[in-house]
Coordinates of C-alpha atoms in Angstrom, one line a residue:
Chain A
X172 CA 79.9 134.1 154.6
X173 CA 76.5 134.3 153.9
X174 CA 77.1 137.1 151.0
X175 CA 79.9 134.4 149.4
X176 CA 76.8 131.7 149.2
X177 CA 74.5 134.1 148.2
X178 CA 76.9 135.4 145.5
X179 CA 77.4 131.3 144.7
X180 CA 73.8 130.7 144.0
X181 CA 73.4 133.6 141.6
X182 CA 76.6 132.5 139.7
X183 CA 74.5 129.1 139.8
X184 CA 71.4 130.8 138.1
X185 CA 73.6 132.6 135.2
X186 CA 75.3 129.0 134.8
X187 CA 72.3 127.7 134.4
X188 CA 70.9 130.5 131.7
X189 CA 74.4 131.0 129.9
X190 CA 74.1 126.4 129.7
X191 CA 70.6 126.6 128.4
X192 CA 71.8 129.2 125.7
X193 CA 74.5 127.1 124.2
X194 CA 72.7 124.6 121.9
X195 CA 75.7 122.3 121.7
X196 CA 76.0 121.9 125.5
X197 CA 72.4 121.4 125.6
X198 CA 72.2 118.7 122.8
X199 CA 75.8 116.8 123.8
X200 CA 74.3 116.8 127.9
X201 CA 71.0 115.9 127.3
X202 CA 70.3 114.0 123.8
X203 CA 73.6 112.5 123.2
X204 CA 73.1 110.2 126.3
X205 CA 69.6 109.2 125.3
X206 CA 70.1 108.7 122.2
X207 CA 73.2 106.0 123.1
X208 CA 70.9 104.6 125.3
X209 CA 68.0 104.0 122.3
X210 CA 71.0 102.5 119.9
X211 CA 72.7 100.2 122.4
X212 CA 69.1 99.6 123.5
X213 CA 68.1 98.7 120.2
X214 CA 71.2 96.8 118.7
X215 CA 71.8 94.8 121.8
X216 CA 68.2 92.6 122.4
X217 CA 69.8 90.0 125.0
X218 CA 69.5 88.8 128.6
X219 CA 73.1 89.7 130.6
X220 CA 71.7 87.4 132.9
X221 CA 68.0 85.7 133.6
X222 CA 65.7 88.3 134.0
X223 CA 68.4 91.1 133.8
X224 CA 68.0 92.9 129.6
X225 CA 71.1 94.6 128.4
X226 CA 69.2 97.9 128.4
X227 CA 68.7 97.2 132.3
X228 CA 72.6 96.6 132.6
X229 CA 73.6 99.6 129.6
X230 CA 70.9 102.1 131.4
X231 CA 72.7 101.8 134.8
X232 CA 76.2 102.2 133.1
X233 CA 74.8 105.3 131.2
X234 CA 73.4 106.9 134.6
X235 CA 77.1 106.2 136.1
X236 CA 78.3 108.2 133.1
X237 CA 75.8 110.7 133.4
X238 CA 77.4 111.8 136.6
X239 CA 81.4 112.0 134.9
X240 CA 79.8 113.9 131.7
X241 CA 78.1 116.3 133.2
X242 CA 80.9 116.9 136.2
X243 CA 84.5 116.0 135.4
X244 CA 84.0 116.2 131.3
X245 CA 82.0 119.3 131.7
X246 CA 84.5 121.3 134.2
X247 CA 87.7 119.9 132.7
X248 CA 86.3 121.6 129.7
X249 CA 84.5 124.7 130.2
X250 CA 87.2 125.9 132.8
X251 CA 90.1 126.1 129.9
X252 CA 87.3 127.8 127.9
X253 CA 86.5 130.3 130.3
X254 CA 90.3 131.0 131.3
X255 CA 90.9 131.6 127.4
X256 CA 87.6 133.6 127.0
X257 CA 88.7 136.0 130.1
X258 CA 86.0 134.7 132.7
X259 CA 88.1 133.6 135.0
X260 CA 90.5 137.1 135.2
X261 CA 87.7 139.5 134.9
X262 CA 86.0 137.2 138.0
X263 CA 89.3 137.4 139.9
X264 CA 89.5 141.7 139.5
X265 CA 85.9 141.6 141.6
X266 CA 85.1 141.0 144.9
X267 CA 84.0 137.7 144.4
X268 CA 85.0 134.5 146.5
X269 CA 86.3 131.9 144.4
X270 CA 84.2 129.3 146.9
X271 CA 81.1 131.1 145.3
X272 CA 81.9 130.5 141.6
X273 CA 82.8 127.1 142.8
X274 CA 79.3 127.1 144.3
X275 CA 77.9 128.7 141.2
X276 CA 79.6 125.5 139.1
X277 CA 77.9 122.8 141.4
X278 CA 74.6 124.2 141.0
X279 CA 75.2 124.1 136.6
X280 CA 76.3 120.7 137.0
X281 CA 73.9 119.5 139.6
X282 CA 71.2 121.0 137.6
X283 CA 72.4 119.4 134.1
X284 CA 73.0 116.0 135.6
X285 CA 69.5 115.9 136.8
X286 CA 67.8 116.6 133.6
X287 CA 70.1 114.3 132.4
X288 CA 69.2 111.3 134.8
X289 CA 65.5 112.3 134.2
X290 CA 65.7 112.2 130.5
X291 CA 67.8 108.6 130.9
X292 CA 65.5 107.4 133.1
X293 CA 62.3 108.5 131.2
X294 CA 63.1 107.1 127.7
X295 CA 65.0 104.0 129.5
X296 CA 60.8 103.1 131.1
X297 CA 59.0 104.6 127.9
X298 CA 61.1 102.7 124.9
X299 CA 62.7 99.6 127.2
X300 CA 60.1 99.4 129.7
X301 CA 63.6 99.1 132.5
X302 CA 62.4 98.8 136.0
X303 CA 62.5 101.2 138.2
X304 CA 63.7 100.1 141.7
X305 CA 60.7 100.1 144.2
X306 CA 62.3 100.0 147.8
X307 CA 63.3 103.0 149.8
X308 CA 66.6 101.9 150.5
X309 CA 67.3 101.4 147.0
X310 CA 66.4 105.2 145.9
X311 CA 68.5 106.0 148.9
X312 CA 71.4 104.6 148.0
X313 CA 70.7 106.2 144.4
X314 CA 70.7 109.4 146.0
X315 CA 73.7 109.1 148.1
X316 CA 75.6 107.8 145.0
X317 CA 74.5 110.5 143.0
X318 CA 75.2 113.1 145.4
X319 CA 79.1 111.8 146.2
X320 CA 79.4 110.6 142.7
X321 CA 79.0 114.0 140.8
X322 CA 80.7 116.1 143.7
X323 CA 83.7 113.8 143.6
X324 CA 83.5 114.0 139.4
X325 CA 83.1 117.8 139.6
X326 CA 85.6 118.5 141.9
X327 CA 88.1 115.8 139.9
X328 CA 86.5 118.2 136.7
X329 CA 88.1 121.5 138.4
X330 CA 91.2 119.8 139.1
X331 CA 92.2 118.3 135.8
X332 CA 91.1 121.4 134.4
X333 CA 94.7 122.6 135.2
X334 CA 96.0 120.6 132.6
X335 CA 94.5 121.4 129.0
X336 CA 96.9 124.3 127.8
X337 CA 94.5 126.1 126.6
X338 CA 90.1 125.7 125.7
X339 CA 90.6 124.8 122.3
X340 CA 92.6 121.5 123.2
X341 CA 90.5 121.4 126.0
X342 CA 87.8 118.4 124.4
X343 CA 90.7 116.7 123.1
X344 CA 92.6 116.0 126.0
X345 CA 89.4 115.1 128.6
X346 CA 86.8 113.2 126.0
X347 CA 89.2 110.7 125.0
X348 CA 89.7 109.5 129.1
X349 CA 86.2 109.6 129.9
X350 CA 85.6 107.3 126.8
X351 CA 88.4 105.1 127.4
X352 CA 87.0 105.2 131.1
X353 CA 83.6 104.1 129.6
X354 CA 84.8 100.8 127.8
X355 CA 87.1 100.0 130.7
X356 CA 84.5 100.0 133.2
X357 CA 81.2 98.2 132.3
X358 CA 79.4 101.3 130.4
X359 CA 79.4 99.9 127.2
X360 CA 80.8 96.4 127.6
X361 CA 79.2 94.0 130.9
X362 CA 82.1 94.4 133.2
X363 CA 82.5 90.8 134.0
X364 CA 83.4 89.9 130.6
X365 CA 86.2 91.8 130.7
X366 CA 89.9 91.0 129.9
X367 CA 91.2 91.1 133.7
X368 CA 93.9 93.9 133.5
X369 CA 91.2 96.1 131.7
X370 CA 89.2 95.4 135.2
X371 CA 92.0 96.1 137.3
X372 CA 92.9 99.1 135.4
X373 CA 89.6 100.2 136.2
X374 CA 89.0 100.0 139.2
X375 CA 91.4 102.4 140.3
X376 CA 89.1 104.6 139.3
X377 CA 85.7 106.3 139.9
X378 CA 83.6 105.2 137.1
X379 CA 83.7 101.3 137.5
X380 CA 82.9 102.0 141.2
X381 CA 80.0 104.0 140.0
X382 CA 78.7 102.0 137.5
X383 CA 78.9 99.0 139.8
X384 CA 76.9 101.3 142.4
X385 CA 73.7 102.0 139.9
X386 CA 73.9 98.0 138.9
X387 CA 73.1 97.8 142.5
X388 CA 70.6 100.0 142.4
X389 CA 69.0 99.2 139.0
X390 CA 69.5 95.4 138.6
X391 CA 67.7 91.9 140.7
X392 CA 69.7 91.4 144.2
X393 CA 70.5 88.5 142.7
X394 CA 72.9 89.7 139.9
X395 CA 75.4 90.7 142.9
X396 CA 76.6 87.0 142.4
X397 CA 77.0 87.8 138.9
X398 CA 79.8 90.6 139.2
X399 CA 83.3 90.1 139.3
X400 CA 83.8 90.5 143.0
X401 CA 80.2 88.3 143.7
X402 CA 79.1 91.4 146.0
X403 CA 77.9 95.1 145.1
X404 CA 81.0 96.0 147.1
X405 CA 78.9 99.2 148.3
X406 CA 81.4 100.3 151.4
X407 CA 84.0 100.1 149.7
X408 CA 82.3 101.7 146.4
X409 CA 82.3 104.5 149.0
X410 CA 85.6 104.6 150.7
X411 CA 86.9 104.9 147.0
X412 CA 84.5 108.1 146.1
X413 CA 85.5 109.5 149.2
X414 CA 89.3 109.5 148.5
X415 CA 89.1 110.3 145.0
X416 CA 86.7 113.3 146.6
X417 CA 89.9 114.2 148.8
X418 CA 92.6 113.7 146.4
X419 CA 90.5 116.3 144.1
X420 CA 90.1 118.9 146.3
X421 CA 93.5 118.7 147.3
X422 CA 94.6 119.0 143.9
X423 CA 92.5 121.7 143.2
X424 CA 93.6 124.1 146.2
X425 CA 96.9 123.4 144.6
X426 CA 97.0 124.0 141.0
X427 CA 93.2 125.5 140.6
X428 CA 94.6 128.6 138.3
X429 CA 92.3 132.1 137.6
X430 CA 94.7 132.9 134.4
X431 CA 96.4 131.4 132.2
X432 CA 99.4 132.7 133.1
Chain B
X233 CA 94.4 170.0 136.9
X234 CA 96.0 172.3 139.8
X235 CA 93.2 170.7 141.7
X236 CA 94.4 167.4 141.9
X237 CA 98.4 168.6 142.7
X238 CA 98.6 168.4 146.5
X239 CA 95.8 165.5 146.6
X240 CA 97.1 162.5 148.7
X241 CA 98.4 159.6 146.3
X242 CA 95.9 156.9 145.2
X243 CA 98.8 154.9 143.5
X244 CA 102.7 154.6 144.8
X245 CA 105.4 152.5 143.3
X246 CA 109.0 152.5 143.7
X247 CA 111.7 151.0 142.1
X248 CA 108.9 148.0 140.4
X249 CA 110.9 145.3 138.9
X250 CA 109.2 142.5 137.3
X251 CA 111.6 139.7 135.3
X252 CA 109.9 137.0 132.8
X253 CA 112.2 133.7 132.5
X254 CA 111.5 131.9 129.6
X255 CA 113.2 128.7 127.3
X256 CA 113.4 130.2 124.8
X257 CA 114.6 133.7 125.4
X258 CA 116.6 133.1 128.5
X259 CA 115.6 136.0 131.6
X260 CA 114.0 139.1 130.3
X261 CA 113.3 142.3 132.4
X262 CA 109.6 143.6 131.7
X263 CA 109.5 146.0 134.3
X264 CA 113.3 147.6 135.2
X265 CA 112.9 149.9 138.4
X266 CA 109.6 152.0 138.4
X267 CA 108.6 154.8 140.1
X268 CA 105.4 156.1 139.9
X269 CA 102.8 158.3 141.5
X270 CA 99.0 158.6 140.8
X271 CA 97.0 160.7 142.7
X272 CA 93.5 160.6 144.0
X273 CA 91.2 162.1 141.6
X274 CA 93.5 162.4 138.4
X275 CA 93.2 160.7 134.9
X276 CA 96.7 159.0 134.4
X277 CA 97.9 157.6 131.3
X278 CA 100.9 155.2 130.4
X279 CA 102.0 156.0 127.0
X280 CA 104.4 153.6 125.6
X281 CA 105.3 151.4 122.4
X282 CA 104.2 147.8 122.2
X283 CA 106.3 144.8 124.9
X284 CA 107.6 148.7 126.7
X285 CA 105.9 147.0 130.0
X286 CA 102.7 148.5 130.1
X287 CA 100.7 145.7 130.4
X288 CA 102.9 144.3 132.9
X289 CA 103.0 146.8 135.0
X290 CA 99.3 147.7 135.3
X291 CA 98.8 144.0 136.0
X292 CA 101.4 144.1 139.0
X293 CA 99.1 147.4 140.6
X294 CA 95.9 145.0 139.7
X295 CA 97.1 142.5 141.3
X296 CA 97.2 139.9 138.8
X297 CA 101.0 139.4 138.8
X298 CA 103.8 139.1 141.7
X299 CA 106.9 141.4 141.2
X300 CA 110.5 140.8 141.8
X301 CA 111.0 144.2 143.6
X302 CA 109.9 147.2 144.7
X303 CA 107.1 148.4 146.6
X304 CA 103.6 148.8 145.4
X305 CA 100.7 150.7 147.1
X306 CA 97.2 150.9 145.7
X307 CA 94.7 152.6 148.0
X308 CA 96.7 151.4 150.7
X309 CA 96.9 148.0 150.3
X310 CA 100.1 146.4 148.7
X311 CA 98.1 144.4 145.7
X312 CA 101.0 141.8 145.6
X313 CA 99.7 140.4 149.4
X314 CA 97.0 141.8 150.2
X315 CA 95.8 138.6 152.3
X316 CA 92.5 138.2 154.2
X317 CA 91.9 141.9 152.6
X318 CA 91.6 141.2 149.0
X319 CA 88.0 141.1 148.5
X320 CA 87.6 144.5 150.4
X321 CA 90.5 146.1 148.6
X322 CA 88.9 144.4 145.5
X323 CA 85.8 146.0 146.3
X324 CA 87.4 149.5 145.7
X325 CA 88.6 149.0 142.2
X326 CA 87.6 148.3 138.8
X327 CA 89.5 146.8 136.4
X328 CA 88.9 146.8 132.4
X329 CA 91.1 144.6 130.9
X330 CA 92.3 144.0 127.2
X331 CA 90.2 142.2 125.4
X332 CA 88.4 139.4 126.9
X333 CA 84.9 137.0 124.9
X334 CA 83.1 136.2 128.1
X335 CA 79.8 135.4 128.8
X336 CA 78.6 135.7 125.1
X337 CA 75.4 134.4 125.6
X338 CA 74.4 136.5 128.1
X339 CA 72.5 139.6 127.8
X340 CA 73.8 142.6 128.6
X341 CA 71.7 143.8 131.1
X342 CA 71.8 140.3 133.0
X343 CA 75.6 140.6 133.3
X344 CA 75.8 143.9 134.6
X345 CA 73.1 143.2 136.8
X346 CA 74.6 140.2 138.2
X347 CA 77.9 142.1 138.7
X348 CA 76.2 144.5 140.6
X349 CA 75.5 141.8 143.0
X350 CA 79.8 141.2 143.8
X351 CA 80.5 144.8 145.2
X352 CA 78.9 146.4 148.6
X353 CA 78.3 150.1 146.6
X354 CA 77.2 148.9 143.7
X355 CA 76.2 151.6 141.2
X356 CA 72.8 151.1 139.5
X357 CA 73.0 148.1 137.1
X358 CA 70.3 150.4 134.3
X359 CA 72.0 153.7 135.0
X360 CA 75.5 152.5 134.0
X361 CA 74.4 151.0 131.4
X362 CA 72.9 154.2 130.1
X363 CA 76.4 155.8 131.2
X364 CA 78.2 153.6 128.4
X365 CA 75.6 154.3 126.1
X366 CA 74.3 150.6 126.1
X367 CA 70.7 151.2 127.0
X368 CA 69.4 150.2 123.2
X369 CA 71.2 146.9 123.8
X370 CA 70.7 146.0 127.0
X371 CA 68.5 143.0 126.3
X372 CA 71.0 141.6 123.8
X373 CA 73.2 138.9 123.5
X374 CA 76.8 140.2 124.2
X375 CA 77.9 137.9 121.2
X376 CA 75.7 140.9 119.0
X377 CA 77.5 143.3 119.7
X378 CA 79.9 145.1 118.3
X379 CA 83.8 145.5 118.9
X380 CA 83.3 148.9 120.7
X381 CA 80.3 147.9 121.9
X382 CA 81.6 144.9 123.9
X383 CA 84.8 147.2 124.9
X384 CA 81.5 149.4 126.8
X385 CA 80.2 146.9 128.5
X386 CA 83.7 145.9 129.9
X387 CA 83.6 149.9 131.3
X388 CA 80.2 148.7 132.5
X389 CA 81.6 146.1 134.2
X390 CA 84.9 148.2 135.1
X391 CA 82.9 150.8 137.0
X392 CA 79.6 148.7 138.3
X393 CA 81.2 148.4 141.8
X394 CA 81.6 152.9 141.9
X395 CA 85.2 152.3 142.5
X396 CA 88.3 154.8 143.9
X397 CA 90.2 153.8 141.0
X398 CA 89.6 152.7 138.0
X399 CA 92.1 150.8 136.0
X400 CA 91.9 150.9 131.7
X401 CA 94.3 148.8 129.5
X402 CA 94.1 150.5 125.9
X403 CA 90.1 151.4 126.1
X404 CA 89.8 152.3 122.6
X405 CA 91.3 149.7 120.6
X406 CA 89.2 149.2 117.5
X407 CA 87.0 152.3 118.0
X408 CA 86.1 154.3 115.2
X409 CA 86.2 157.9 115.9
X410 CA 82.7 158.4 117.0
X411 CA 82.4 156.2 119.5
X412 CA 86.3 157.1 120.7
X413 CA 84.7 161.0 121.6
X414 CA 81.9 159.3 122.8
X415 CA 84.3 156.9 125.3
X416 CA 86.2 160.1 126.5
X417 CA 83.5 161.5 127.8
X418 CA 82.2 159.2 129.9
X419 CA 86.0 158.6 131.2
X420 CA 85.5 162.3 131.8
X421 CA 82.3 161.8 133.5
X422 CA 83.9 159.6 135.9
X423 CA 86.6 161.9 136.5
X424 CA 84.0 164.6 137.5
X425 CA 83.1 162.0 140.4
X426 CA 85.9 162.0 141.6
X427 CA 87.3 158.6 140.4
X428 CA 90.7 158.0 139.8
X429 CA 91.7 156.8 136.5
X430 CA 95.2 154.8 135.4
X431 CA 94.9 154.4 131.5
X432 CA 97.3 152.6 129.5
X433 CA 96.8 153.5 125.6
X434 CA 99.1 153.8 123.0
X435 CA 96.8 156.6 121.2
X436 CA 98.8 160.0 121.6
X437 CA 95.5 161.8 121.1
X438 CA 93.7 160.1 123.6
X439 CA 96.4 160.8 126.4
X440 CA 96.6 164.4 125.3
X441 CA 92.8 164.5 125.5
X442 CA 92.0 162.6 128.9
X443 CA 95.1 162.5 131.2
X444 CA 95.9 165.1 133.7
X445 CA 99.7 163.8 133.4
X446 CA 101.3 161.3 131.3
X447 CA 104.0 159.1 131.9
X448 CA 105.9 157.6 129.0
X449 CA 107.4 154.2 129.4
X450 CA 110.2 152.5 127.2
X451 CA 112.0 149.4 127.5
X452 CA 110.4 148.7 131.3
X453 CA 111.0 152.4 132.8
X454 CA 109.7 155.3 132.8
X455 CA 111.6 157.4 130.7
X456 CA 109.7 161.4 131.8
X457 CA 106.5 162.0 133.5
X458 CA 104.6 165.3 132.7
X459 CA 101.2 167.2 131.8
X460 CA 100.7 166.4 128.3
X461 CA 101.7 170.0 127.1
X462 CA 105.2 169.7 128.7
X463 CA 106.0 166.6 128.1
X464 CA 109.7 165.9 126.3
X465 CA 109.7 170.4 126.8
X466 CA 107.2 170.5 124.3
X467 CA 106.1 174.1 125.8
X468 CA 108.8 175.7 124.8
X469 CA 109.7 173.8 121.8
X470 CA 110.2 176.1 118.9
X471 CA 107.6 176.8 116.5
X472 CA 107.8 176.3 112.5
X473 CA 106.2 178.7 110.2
X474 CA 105.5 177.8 106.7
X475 CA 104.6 180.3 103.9
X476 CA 104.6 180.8 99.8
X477 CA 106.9 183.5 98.8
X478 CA 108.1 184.1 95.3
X479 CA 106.4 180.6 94.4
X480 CA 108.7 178.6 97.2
X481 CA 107.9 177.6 99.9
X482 CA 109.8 178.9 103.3
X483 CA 110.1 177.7 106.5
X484 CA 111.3 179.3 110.1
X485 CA 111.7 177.6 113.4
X486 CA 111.4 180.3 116.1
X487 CA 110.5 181.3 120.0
X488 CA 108.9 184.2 118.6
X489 CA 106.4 183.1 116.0
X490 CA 104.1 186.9 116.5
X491 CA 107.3 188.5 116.0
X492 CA 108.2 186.8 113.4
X493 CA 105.0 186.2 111.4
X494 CA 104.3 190.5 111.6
X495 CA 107.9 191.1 110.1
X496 CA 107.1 188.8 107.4
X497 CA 103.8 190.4 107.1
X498 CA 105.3 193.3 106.1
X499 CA 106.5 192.1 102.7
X500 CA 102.8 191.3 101.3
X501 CA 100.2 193.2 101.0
X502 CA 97.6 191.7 102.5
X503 CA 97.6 187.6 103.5
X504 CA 100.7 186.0 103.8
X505 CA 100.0 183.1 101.4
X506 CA 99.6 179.6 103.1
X507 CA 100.9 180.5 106.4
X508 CA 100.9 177.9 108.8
X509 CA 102.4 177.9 112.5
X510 CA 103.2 174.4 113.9
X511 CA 103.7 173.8 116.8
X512 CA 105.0 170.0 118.0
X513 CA 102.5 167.4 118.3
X514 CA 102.2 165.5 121.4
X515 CA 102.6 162.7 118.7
X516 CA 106.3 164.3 117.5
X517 CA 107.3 164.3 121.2
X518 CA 107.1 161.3 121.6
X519 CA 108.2 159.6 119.0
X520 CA 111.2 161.8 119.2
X521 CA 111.3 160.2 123.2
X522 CA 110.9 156.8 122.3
X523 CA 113.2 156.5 118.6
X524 CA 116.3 158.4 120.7
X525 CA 116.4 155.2 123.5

């Protein structure tokens, strides 16, 4: 056991070098998001509500995101890639424990979703002057949301990876539903002023619930009255992570496949 | 090669049958009732034309694929369920596959470094890549290098764990001929350690130079199994002599080429002009075997 974690975090480190490498993963995890944040930030000037800027309300949409690019867009991707590219076979001819690649793929996207909060969260204070939140339970509930949020998107990332037919398609098939997924649930657009079947549509899924989650976390108590349900909803923001979190690993012990064949 | 004769087998299959169902083609038989026998310490090699179920087959003793019948034994273990023992049996083997673009960039000393890490008798990471002959490149990006030199590192990578047997699906593809003498001998090398060695390759040369025994495959069986200078009775095929006499040129297939050659002697003084003695290559064999299916 303790060889198939060891073996997981050293597959973490060569993630991490082998994401550092490719300039494109770098630039589309890290700049991409900032650089939405500094247009939206700059084009849309107004108050969502009294004392609440549409950077405020865009920057905790963007951290939501954060966690689905870097976990369920980034897996659903690279995994076709790497089955096309041999990775995956030449992995399953060794010794090695599937768990520990599984491990090693946490620790990449952990790693890149971190740097990509940071980097949010650093231009968000330096170009918008956002407010951080200042109570303990606030940063805790960021951290529990962060920590089932891009665990549930990874693990949803392995299991769609199933369905790409091969790593060239790969982008084609997972950008346009995170996007979609974006518009639909308050990233781009404030959630409330939504048509209604776009909201319930939504909120069948994670992002909304996530999105919804870093509102709480990065907006005035007060705006709670403003969203469509007049609460931060935060148990059941949970329950919902949790059985999309279930549903994914389920789905993944099922059709996770080495090979393309 | 009499060493190896009476050694216990490393590889044991009988009567492997794989079948491919597909749309478009309705059931196909890849693999139609194999039997085969590798022993511990020889170089085998599966000869065969392209789609003859090489591939296939190889895969199946990997482990890769399920077959529809048969058995299969691979040190042991049957690879098609091998269970709570996988990553142990795993740990015994190495596998170089057909081409693969992983990890390009990597260097190639982290990879086979980090590979070392996945087997419990790991060879040294720096000493096997000196074995390939990778040792100039080792702080490289894999993407750098070159065809042969990425088909290396995939021995590297195929050898890292020191394993019992040591699976290679067409090594050589895209080698030129340098670095192809260069490739046999550190497949010889390994032999000298005592590995055991199944090679597919459809290079006639490269059978005839590495394997102890071949066995050719056509059409999903295998067709004759043999030291690669008795295979298809090439030992006692006949030999053709070719000479110039009386500005023609004459040719004689015979079992006695001496005989023959000191009786034609005798009607020149001196050299008999361009005399040649041929005797069948391993590449007329076989394509004599695999044209008369």
């Amino acid at each position: 056991m303790s060889k198939i974690i060891r073996v997981g975090f050293l597959r973490g480190g060569l993630e991490i070098k082998q994401f550092m490498r490719q300039r494109e993963s770098v630039v589309f995890t890290l700049l991409f998001p900032v650089l939405l944040l500094f247009i939206f930030g700059s084009v849309f000037k107004g108050e969502v509500a009294p004392g609440v800027t549409f950077s405020q309300y865009f920057l905790a949409g963007m951290i939501a995101s954060g966690l689905v690019n870097t976990g369920f867009q980034q897996l659903a991707i690279m995994i076709p890639i790497e089955r096309d590219f041999g990775t995956l076979k030449r992995l399953r001819g060794t010794p090695i424990s599937p768990i520990s690649y599984f491990i090693g793929k946490m620790i990449m996207v952990f790693t890149s979703m971190i740097v990509q909060i940071a980097a949010l969260l650093l231009f968000g204070v330096l170009l918008f002057g956002l407010n951080l939140p200042t109570t303990v339970d606030k940063w805790l509930k960021f951290t529990w949301l962060v920590l089932l949020g891009s665990i549930c998107s990874a693990i949803l990332g392995i299991a769609f990876s199933a369905v790409p037919k091969n790593g060239r398609g790969a982008s084609a098939v997972v950008s346009p539903i995170v996007i979609i997924l974006q518009f639909f649930s308050g990233v781009f657009f404030v959630f409330s002023t939504l048509p209604k079947w776009m909201q319930d549509f939504a909120a069948l899924f994670p992002l909304k619930w996530l999105t919804q989650g870093m509102r709480s976390v990065f907006l005035p108590d007060g705006f709670a009255s403003q969203e469509v349900a007049h609460s931060w909803e935060t148990p059941r923001t949970a329950a919902i992570l949790i059985i999309w979190l279930v549903a994914g690993i389920l789905i993944s012990l099922r059709t996770f496949k080495w090979s393309e064949k | 090669m009499s060493a190896v004769t009476d050694s216990p087998l490393a590889i044991e299959v009988r009567g492997l049958v794989k079948r491919y169902s597909s749309k478009a083609a309705g059931e196909k038989i890849a693999v139609a009732g194999i039997d085969l026998d590798v022993r511990l310490g020889e170089i085998f090699a599966l000869l065969g034309p392209n789609g003859a179920g090489k591939t296939t087959t190889v895969e199946i003793l990997e482990g890769y694929r399920n077959r529809d019948g048969g058995s299969v034994k691979v040190l042991g273990s049957d690879p098609g369920n091998l269970g709570a023992g996988a990553a142990n049996w795993r740990d015994r083997i190495g596998i170089v596959l057909q081409s693969t673009k992983d990890a390009e960039d990597l260097s190639v000393a982290e990879v086979v470094h980090h590979f070392a890490n996945y087997y419990t008798n790991a060879k040294d990471a720096d000493q096997v890549i000196e074995a390939v002959g990778l040792t100039e490149k080792a702080s490289e990006r894999i993407e750098t290098l070159s065809g042969g030199q990425r088909r290396r590192l995939d021995v590297a990578l195929g050898i890292i764990g020191n394993p019992e047997i040591l699976f290679l699906d067409e090594p050589t593809t895209g080698f030129d001929p340098e670095a192809r003498r260069a490739f046999w001998e550190l497949i010889r090398n390994l032999r000298a350690q005592g590995t055991t060695i199944l090679l597919t390759t459809h290079y006639l040369d490269e059978a005839e130079a590495l394997a102890d025994r071949v066995g050719v495959i056509v059409d999903g069986k295998i067709i004759e199994v043999s030291t690669p200078s008795n295979l298809g009775g090439r030992n006692n095929a006949k030999a053709r002599i070719s000479w110039l006499e009386n500005g023609v040129r004459a040719e004689l297939l015979t079992d006695n080429p001496t005989k023959e050659i000191s009786v034609i002697a005798q009607r020149f003084t001196g050299e008999i002009p361009e005399l040649a003695v041929h005797r069948p290559t391993l590449e007329d064999i076989y394509l004599e075997m695999i044209g008369g299916k």
